[in-house]
Phi, psi and omega in degrees: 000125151008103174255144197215176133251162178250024183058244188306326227060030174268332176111015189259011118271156184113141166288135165309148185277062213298344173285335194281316179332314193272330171278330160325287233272015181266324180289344172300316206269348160278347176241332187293315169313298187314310184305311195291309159339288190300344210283299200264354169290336227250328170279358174260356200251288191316347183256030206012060192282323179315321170282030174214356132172221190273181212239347190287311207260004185297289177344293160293325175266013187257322179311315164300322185283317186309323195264012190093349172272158213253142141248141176239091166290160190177151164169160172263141164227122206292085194213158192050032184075008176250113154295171173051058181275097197250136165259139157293117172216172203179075173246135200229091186214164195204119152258104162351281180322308142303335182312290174345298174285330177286317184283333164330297173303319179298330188281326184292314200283345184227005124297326177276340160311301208309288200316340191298327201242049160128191165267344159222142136281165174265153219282314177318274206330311195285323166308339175258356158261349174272322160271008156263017169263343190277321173295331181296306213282326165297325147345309176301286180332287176341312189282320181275322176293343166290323176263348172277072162207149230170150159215115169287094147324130173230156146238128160322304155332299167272325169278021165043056182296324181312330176252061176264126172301147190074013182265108181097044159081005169247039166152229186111174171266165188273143183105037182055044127264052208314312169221106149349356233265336191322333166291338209258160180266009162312337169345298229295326192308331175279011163267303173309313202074025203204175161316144164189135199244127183222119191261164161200121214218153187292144157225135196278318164321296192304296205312319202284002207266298183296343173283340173294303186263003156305295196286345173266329151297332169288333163315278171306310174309319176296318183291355179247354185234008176246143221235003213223316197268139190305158172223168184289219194250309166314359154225030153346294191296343171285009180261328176272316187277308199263331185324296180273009197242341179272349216271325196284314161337286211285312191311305188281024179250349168292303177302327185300310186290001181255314187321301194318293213289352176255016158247331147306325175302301180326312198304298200308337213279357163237049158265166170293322180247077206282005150245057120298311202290321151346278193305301183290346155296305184320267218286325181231045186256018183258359176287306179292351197262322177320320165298326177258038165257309196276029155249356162300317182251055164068040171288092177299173144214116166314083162225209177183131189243126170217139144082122219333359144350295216294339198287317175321348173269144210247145180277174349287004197310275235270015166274286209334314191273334163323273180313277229215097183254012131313311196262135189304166177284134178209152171294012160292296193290328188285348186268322199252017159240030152216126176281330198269029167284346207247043113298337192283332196268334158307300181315294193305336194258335150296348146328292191284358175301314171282320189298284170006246166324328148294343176294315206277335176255046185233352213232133159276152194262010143087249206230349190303137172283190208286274211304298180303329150353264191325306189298319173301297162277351135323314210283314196290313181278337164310286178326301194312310196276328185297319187278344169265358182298295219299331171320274188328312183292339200266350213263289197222084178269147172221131167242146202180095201237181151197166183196145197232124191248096194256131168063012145107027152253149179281084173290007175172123186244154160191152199194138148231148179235147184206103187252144116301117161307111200291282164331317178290304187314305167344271159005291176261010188267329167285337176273334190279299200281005158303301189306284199304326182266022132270278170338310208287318169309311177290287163342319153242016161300320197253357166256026193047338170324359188240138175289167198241335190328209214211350223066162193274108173308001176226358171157269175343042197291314166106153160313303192265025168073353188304180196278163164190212190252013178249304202245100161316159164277168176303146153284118187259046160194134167293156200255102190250149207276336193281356164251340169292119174262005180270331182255012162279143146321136193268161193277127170245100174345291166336273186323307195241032182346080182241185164173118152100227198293169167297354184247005171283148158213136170093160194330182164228133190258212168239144191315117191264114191274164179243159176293108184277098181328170192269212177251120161179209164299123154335166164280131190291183135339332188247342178294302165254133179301101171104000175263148172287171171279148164313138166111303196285115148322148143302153175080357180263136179288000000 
């Protein structure tokens, strides 16, 4: 391994440790494939996608869908008593749920590289562990997409897809995604009804192309949201400004995805078939939790569900799209042919509520009164939330088209379309997170709660203002030079006739021996003043 010095210890000199660099981005990128892997085997396996062919290349190419990467299904299918049947397909859906878990993971292993090395980084070093984790990782990718590709016998029949939870609207996760399975190609059989041999394949540009900016976007995300790993010195300032307000984000955007997933559990435990519903979380439960926060916080969306497509959707989402696919998706409309959809819109805006007040007791107050406070953290969490509203809508926009074509007639279309508006969402994602990081401020501003530090140099501010290796403790005293024994003035001999410590005073000689008497006969009585005669006590008359 690599041996280096860092000089100062800011991390701005000194050669890279390429050993350590390289072993980061192998342990990231290895346990981050293995989550994803394990992720899409355990939710393909629970829908039974397997028993309809193998599961190793379903597996790779769901993994490649998780990283941002494309499948192009195709295939002919044997229906109405006609060969040469050609299907049309066509899907643009990203199950969350692995994404999720890889970057999670990509992300602890390659912070954790970071903290190793000091209180700052260098702008090189960190630029050379992030490509080399994106380069390892697209590599990886490259190998799975070379293995995603497979033709799925299916029959419709046996896998009795009519009772998959969320089909005609009758349930499913929560937040408008009722069963994710829409990615998978067993769909197809519930389109057809019949036999049917359905091939699929990676198409490998887009994919290594789109696994390139996934790993470097989950990278910058983990780095703006993480309040403890270090940065260069040139972006110092974001531990105050950008840190606590992306760190409050990502977390109550997390919760949301454990709320999906303990409301599936729930789902599951009185269905008839509770691992489908298992298998349709695993993969898809940050899509459904993700789509209803910005349609809780008045996000329109655009779509249209035709022809057995539309059962995958949980009611009222697939009437609303039925009846009218002119008019936008909105919680108004989705209220008034279920009133207890605007619960979607209470939870969310107590979401933002919470980022808020997490924000704020994340962010130090410098020298700011109660009001630059407040103002400071709007401005700040308003940004944060415009670019992740928009993230999210485009993260889980869903397109899903097929069409079964015999001698160049359409004998059965089905579809979905499901868009967000980007701009709106930005739009309303800076007015919520104004409101909500002003409210959330004043709120611990007025529970004590906001640290008082200056900010961390490395991140960390704590709720509670405490001491760490980032945030010094307080001072309880100025500091005076007659208690400081590190600011006394050395002593000047000359001046202050002192020499060596302060509690000596005047030169130091050598040690005064007492007079040692000669060898012979004592001294008589009269020979030394005050000595007794020999022989006598002292003190004898």
């Amino acid at each position: 391994m690599a041996r280096y010095a860092r000089g100062s210890g800011d991390g701005s000199t000194g050669r890279i440790p390429w050993g350590d660099v390289v072993l980061a981005a192998i342990a990231s990128v290895s346990w981050a494939m293995a989550g994803m892997a394990g992720t899409a085997a355990l939710g393909l396996h629970l829908l039974g996608a397997d028993s309809a062919g193998a599961l190793g290349p379903m597996t790779a190419a769901v993994v490649v869908l998780g990283a941002g990467g494309s499948v192009s299904p195709s295939g002919s299918v044997s229906a109405f008593g006609l060969d040469d049947a050609e299907a049309h397909t066509a899907l643009a859906v990203t199950p969350l749920g692995v994404g999720l878990v890889g970057a999670l993971l990509l992300s602890f292993f390659f912070l954790r590289s970071l903290r190793g090395v000091g209180a700052v980084v260098s702008g090189a070093e960190l630029a050379f562990r992030a490509g080399a984790v994106a380069v390892m990782f697209v590599a990886v990718l490259g190998g799975l997409a070379w293995a995603g590709h497979d033709v799925v016998t299916i029959d419709g029949g046996a896998l009795e897809l009519d009772g998959v939870p969320g089909a005609g609207g009758s349930g499913g996760l929560p937040g408008g995604l009722g069963d994710p399975v829409g990615l998978l190609p067993d769909r197809l059989a519930d389109l057809v009804r019949a036999q049917a041999q359905v091939g699929f394949t990676v198409n490998s540009p887009k994919s290594l192309a789109g696994g390139a900016c996934w790993v470097l976007g989950v990278l910058v995300i983990a780095l703006l949201a993480s309040r403890r790993t270090p940065l260069p010195s040139g972006l110092a300032g974001l531990d105050r400004t950008v840190r606590p307000a992306a760190s409050a984000v990502v977390s109550v955007l997390l919760v949301a995805v454990v709320a999906g997933c303990a409301a599936a559990a729930y789902a599951a435990v009185g269905d008839a078939h509770p691992k489908r519903i298992v298998g349709a979380a695993l993969l898809g439960a940050p899509n459904g939790a993700w789509l209803g926060v910005p349609l809780g916080l008045f996000v329109p969306w655009d779509g249209q569900a035709t022809g057995e497509l539309a059962k995958v959707l949980p009611d009222p989402l697939d009437e609303l799209l039925r009846v009218s696919a002119d008019e936008p998706v909105t919680v108004g409309r989705l209220a008034g042919l279920d009133g207890r959809v605007w619960l979607l819109a209470v939870a969310a805006a107590v979401t933002m509520l919470y980022a808020g007040v997490l924000a704020a007791t994340r962010a130090p107050r410098g020298e700011l009164t109660g009001a630059g406070f407040v103002g400071r953290c709007a401005v700040r969490l308003g940004g944060v939330t415009a670019s992740a509203l928009a993230l999210l809508v485009w993260l889980t926009q869903v397109s899903a088209n097929a069409s079964l074509s015999v001698l160049g007639l359409d004998a059965l279309g089905a579809g979905i379309e499901l868009h967000g508006r980007t701009g709106t969402a930005a739009l309303l994602g800076a007015v919520w997170g104004a409101g909500a990081g002003g409210v959330g401020a004043a709120v611990a501003w007025l529970a004590g709660a906001v640290p008082s530090g200056a900010g961390p140099a490395g991140g960390d501010s704590g709720g509670s203002g405490g001491p760490g290796p980032y945030t010094p403790s307080r001072v309880y005293r100025p500091p005076h030079d007659e208690t400081n024994p590190y600011l006394r003035p050395y002593p000047d001999p000359a001046r202050d006739g002192i020499h060596g410590a302060p509690t000596v005073v005047g030169p130091i000689g050598p040690p005064v021996r007492p007079a040692v008497p000669p060898p012979g006969p004592g001294p008589g009585p009269g020979d030394v003043e005050g000595l007794p005669p020999p022989g006598r006590p002292p003190g004898a008359g």
